[in-house]
Amino acid sequence: MTNISRLSFADEIEQAEPPREFSMLHFISFKGDKDPKRHLKHYQSAMLLYQNNDYLMCKIFATTVQSEEQDWFYTLPPQSIWSFDKLSLVFIKEYSSYHSIKKKSDHLFNIKKNPKESLRDYVKRFKTEKVRIVGCNDLIAKSVFQKGLPVD
């Protein structure tokens, strides 16, 4: 590991060795302009087999950030991270301004077909927005889609 972990991890984490069967996984690097909760979900999914190894979770997580975000680790007080839960909370707090705002079905009411827009482009734009809404009600979506069409 790098000197990053020596600055912030508790001695127990720093001294822990990875399991013999562990091989480094490929992770999407976190960039500070993305949703930190989404990054944590991706990381935890990739590390599912090791989720009970708190020390490993911390040490490997430090490798998933890059550039200025990696410099953030240097600002953490020495020995301030003693668990993955603590690391997760500190990480989310630091990058919370980039948290994705969940949209609801009523967001679709803002979508209307522009006069010069083709029907195909309107459908594509509507579907793109609908997909971003978790648990979108199809009946509402259908009704809103129709209301977004101009009356001839």
Short mmCIF file of C-alpha atoms in Angstrom, two decimals:
data_model
loop_
_atom_site.label_atom_id
_atom_site.label_comp_id
_atom_site.label_asym_id
_atom_site.label_seq_id
_atom_site.Cartn_x
_atom_site.Cartn_y
_atom_site.Cartn_z
CA MET A 1 0.00 0.00 0.00
CA THR A 2 1.02 3.60 -0.36
CA ASN A 3 1.82 6.12 2.32
CA ILE A 4 -1.79 7.24 2.10
CA SER A 5 -2.96 4.50 4.42
CA ARG A 6 -0.16 5.22 6.91
CA LEU A 7 -1.55 8.67 7.49
CA SER A 8 -5.15 7.85 8.22
CA PHE A 9 -5.65 4.16 9.02
CA ALA A 10 -5.51 2.75 12.54
CA ASP A 11 -2.59 0.43 13.26
CA GLU A 12 -4.82 -2.67 13.04
CA ILE A 13 -5.77 -1.80 9.47
CA GLU A 14 -2.27 -0.82 8.49
CA GLN A 15 -0.74 -4.06 9.79
CA ALA A 16 -3.38 -6.38 8.34
CA GLU A 17 -2.31 -8.62 5.47
CA PRO A 18 -4.65 -9.54 2.59
CA PRO A 19 -5.91 -13.13 2.48
CA ARG A 20 -3.75 -15.49 0.42
CA GLU A 21 -6.51 -16.06 -2.12
CA PHE A 22 -7.01 -12.32 -2.69
CA SER A 23 -6.05 -10.94 -6.07
CA MET A 24 -6.42 -7.30 -6.88
CA LEU A 25 -9.65 -6.50 -8.68
CA HIS A 26 -10.21 -3.82 -11.30
CA PHE A 27 -12.18 -0.85 -10.02
CA ILE A 28 -13.62 2.20 -11.68
CA SER A 29 -11.64 5.10 -10.25
CA PHE A 30 -13.61 7.69 -8.35
CA LYS A 31 -13.51 11.19 -9.71
CA GLY A 32 -14.67 13.88 -7.31
CA ASP A 33 -17.48 15.04 -9.57
CA LYS A 34 -19.42 11.77 -9.32
CA ASP A 35 -21.91 10.44 -6.76
CA PRO A 36 -19.91 9.03 -3.81
CA LYS A 37 -22.75 6.68 -2.81
CA ARG A 38 -22.79 5.16 -6.29
CA HIS A 39 -19.02 4.66 -6.12
CA LEU A 40 -19.35 2.94 -2.74
CA LYS A 41 -22.09 0.65 -4.07
CA HIS A 42 -19.92 -0.34 -7.02
CA TYR A 43 -16.95 -0.95 -4.74
CA GLN A 44 -18.94 -3.01 -2.24
CA SER A 45 -20.43 -5.10 -5.04
CA ALA A 46 -16.98 -5.83 -6.45
CA MET A 47 -15.63 -6.67 -2.97
CA LEU A 48 -18.64 -8.80 -2.00
CA LEU A 49 -16.51 -11.85 -1.17
CA TYR A 50 -14.38 -9.76 1.20
CA GLN A 51 -17.06 -7.59 2.81
CA ASN A 52 -16.41 -9.20 6.20
CA ASN A 53 -12.73 -8.23 6.05
CA ASP A 54 -12.97 -4.63 7.22
CA TYR A 55 -9.22 -4.09 7.02
CA LEU A 56 -9.00 -5.20 3.42
CA MET A 57 -12.07 -3.14 2.49
CA CYS A 58 -10.33 -0.01 3.80
CA LYS A 59 -6.94 -0.63 2.28
CA ILE A 60 -8.24 -1.49 -1.18
CA PHE A 61 -10.75 1.37 -1.19
CA ALA A 62 -7.84 3.79 -0.94
CA THR A 63 -6.74 2.60 -4.39
CA THR A 64 -10.08 3.45 -6.02
CA VAL A 65 -9.64 7.21 -5.82
CA GLN A 66 -7.31 9.22 -8.04
CA SER A 67 -5.67 12.61 -8.45
CA GLU A 68 -7.03 15.32 -6.16
CA GLU A 69 -9.42 12.87 -4.57
CA GLN A 70 -6.49 10.71 -3.52
CA ASP A 71 -4.89 13.79 -1.98
CA TRP A 72 -7.98 13.98 0.23
CA PHE A 73 -6.69 10.93 2.13
CA TYR A 74 -3.65 12.96 3.13
CA THR A 75 -5.89 15.48 4.88
CA LEU A 76 -7.43 12.88 7.20
CA PRO A 77 -6.11 12.94 10.76
CA PRO A 78 -3.61 10.18 11.60
CA GLN A 79 -5.20 6.94 12.74
CA SER A 80 -8.70 8.40 12.31
CA ILE A 81 -10.02 5.50 10.19
CA TRP A 82 -10.62 2.31 12.16
CA SER A 83 -13.37 0.68 10.06
CA PHE A 84 -14.82 0.64 6.57
CA ASP A 85 -18.03 2.17 7.93
CA LYS A 86 -16.03 5.12 9.26
CA LEU A 87 -14.18 5.48 5.97
CA SER A 88 -17.48 5.36 4.06
CA LEU A 89 -19.04 8.07 6.24
CA VAL A 90 -16.04 10.38 5.91
CA PHE A 91 -15.90 9.78 2.16
CA ILE A 92 -19.60 10.50 1.63
CA LYS A 93 -19.41 13.59 3.80
CA GLU A 94 -16.46 14.93 1.80
CA TYR A 95 -18.11 14.40 -1.59
CA SER A 96 -21.80 14.77 -0.65
CA SER A 97 -22.24 17.82 -2.88
CA TYR A 98 -22.05 15.45 -5.86
CA HIS A 99 -24.78 13.13 -4.58
CA SER A 100 -27.32 12.31 -7.27
CA ILE A 101 -30.77 13.66 -6.64
CA LYS A 102 -33.35 10.96 -7.16
CA LYS A 103 -36.08 11.98 -9.54
CA LYS A 104 -39.71 11.04 -9.15
CA SER A 105 -42.36 10.33 -11.76
CA ASP A 106 -43.62 13.92 -11.62
CA HIS A 107 -40.28 15.00 -13.16
CA LEU A 108 -41.67 13.76 -16.48
CA PHE A 109 -44.30 16.53 -16.47
CA ASN A 110 -41.51 18.92 -17.50
CA ILE A 111 -40.93 17.05 -20.76
CA LYS A 112 -42.83 18.33 -23.77
CA LYS A 113 -42.27 17.81 -27.47
CA ASN A 114 -40.65 20.86 -29.00
CA PRO A 115 -42.35 22.14 -32.17
CA LYS A 116 -39.30 21.47 -34.36
CA GLU A 117 -38.43 18.16 -32.67
CA SER A 118 -39.19 14.93 -34.48
CA LEU A 119 -41.43 12.38 -32.79
CA ARG A 120 -38.51 9.95 -32.77
CA ASP A 121 -36.28 12.45 -30.91
CA TYR A 122 -39.07 13.23 -28.43
CA VAL A 123 -39.58 9.51 -27.72
CA LYS A 124 -35.85 9.03 -27.27
CA ARG A 125 -35.55 12.02 -24.92
CA PHE A 126 -38.60 10.92 -22.92
CA LYS A 127 -37.31 7.35 -22.55
CA THR A 128 -33.90 8.63 -21.42
CA GLU A 129 -35.53 10.61 -18.62
CA LYS A 130 -37.94 7.81 -17.69
CA VAL A 131 -35.08 5.34 -17.24
CA ARG A 132 -33.50 7.67 -14.67
CA ILE A 133 -36.53 7.35 -12.42
CA VAL A 134 -36.36 4.29 -10.20
CA GLY A 135 -39.78 2.65 -9.90
CA CYS A 136 -41.43 4.93 -12.43
CA ASN A 137 -45.14 4.25 -12.71
CA ASP A 138 -45.84 3.19 -16.32
CA LEU A 139 -49.41 4.51 -16.29
CA ILE A 140 -48.23 7.95 -15.21
CA ALA A 141 -45.42 7.86 -17.77
CA LYS A 142 -47.83 6.96 -20.57
CA SER A 143 -50.23 9.74 -19.61
CA VAL A 144 -47.44 12.32 -19.26
CA PHE A 145 -45.92 11.26 -22.59
CA GLN A 146 -49.25 11.83 -24.35
CA LYS A 147 -49.75 15.20 -22.65
CA GLY A 148 -46.31 16.25 -23.86
CA LEU A 149 -47.42 15.87 -27.48
CA PRO A 150 -48.78 18.97 -29.18
CA VAL A 151 -52.48 19.09 -29.94
CA ASP A 152 -53.07 19.43 -33.67
#
